[in-house]
Coordinates of C-alpha atoms in Angstrom, one line a residue:
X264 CA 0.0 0.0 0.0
X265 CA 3.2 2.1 0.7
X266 CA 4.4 1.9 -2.6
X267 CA 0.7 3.1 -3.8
X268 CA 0.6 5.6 -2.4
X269 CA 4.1 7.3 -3.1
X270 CA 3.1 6.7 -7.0
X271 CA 0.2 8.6 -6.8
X272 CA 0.7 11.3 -9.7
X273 CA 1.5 14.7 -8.4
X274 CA -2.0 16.1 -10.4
X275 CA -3.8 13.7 -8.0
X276 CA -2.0 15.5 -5.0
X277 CA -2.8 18.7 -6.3
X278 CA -6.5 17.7 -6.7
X279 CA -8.7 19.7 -4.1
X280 CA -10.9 17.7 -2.9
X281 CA -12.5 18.0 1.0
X282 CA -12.7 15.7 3.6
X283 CA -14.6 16.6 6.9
X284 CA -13.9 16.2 10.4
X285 CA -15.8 13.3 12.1
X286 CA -18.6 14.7 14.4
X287 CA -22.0 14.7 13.3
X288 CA -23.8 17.6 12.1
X289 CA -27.5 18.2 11.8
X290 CA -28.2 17.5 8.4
X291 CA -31.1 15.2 8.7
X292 CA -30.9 11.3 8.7
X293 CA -32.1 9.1 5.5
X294 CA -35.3 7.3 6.2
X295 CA -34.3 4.1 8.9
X296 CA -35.3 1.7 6.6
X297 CA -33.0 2.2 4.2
X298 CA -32.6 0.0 1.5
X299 CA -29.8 -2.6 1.8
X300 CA -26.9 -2.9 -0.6
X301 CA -25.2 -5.8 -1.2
X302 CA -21.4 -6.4 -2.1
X303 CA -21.9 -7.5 -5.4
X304 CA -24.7 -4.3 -5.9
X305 CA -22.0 -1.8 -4.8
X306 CA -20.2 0.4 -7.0
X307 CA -16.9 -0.4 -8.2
X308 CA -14.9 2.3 -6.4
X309 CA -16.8 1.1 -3.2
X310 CA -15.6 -2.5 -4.0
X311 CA -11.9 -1.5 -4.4
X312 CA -12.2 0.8 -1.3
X313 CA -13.4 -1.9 0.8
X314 CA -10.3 -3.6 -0.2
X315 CA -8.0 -1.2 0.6
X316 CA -9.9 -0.4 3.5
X317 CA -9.0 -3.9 4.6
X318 CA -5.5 -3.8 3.1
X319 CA -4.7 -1.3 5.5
X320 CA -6.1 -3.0 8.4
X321 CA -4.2 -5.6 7.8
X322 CA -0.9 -3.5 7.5
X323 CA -1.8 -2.9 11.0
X324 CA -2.5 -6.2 12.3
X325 CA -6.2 -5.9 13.0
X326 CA -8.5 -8.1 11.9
X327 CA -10.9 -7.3 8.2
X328 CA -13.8 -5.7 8.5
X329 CA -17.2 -7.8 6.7
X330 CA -19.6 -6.2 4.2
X331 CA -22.5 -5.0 6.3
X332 CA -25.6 -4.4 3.3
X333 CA -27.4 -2.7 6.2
X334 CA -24.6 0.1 6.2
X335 CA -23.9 -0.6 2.9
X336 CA -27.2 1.0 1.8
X337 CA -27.0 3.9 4.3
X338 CA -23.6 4.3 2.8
X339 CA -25.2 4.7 -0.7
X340 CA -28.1 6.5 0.7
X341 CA -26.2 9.2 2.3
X342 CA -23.9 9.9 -0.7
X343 CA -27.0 10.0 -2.9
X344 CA -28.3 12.7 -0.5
X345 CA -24.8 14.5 -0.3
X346 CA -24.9 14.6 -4.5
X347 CA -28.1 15.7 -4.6
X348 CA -27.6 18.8 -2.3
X349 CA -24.6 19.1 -3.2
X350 CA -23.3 19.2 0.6
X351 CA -20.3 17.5 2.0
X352 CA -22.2 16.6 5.5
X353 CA -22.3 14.4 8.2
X354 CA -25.8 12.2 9.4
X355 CA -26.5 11.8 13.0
X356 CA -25.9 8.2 13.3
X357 CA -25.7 8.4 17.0
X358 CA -30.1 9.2 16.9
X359 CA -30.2 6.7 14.0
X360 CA -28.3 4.2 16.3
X361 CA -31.5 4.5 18.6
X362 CA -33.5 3.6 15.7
X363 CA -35.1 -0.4 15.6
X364 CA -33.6 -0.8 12.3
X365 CA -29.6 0.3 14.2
X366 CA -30.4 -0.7 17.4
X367 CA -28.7 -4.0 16.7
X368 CA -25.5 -1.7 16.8
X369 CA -23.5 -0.8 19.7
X370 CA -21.5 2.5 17.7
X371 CA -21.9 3.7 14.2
X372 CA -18.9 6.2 13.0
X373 CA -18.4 7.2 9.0
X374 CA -15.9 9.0 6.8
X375 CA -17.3 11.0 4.5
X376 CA -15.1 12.7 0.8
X377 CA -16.1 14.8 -1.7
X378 CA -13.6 15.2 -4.8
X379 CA -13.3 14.5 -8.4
X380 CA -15.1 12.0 -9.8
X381 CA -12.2 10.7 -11.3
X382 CA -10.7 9.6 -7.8
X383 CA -10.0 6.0 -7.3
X384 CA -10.7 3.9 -4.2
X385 CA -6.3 4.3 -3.6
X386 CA -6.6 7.9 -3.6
X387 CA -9.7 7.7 -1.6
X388 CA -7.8 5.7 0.8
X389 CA -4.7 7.8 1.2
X390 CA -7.1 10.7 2.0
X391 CA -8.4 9.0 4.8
X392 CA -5.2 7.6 6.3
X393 CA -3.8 11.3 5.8
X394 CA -6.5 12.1 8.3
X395 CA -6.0 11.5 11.8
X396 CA -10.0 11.8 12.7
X397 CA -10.3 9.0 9.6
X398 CA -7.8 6.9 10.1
X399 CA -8.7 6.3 13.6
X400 CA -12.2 5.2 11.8
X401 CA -10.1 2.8 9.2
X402 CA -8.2 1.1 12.1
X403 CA -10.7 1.4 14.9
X404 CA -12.7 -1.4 16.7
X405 CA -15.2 -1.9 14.1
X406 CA -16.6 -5.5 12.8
X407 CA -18.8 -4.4 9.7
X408 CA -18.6 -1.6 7.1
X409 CA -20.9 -0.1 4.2
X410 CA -19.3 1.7 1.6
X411 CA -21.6 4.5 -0.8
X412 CA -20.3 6.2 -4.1
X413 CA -22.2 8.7 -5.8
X414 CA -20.4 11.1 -8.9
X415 CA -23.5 13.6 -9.3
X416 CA -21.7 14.7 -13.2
X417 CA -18.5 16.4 -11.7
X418 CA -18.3 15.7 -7.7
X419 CA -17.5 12.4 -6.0
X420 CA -19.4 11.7 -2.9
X421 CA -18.6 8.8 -0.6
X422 CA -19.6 7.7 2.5
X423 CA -17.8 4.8 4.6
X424 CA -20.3 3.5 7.7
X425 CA -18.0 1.5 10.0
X426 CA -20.1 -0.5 12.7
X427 CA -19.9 -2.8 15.4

């Protein structure tokens, strides 16, 4: 993953793309009953993201974290919501957590990126891992994830939902 990283192409660096701090804002929730998203539904960048995802986890000696189609399809809700508004926000998963639907959940935390829509899952990554508030998400004590990529024409909007 080292390596990867250090070849990423010096446009990609000089890409502006944003990437928030981790506490939740007030932007409202999506509907509870979100629709769930299997691995094999997910979007290709969110496939190769949960990959690296796990790739760096296991860098770190901690264990991989399994495809949750519960988060993943509040992963692809919220980015849905994020490219439709056009707002790089947070959800309140701590009042979702007290949902029926989350309740099963004992802590819900996400990473959320807005950049190009060019950006692939290895940039996404580094982004993430360059960011102390998300990479203590990446390597924290999480079981299951959900991963949601939307590019609305120009923006890329993801969403990571790590949950245990």
């Amino acid at each position: 993953m080292r390596t990867a990283l250090r070849a990423l192409p010096l446009a990609a660096v000089a890409v502006v793309f944003a990437v928030t701090a981790c506490a939740p804002t007030k932007a409202p929730p999506p509907a509870p009953t979100s629709p769930s998203l299997p691995f094999e539904s997910a979007d290709p960048i969110a496939k190769d993201l949960f990959s690296t995802t796990n790739a760096d986890r296991a860098a770190n000696a901690l264990d991989p974290l399994a495809w949750n189609d519960q988060l993943g399809g509040l992963a692809q809700s919220w980015s849905d919501h994020m490219a439709t508004t056009g707002q790089l926000v947070h959800q309140n998963l701590d009042a979702l957590r007290k949902t029926p639907a989350y309740s099963g959940f004992s802590d819900l935390k996400e990473n959320i990126l807005s950049g190009a829509c060019t950006f692939t899952a290895a940039q996404i990554e580094a982004a993430f891992m360059n960011s102390p508030a998300h990479k203590v998400n990446v390597l924290g004590n999480f079981t299951a994830v959900g991963i949601g990529v939307k590019c609305d024409g120009t923006h890329l909007f993801v969403t990571v939902v790590f949950g245990r």
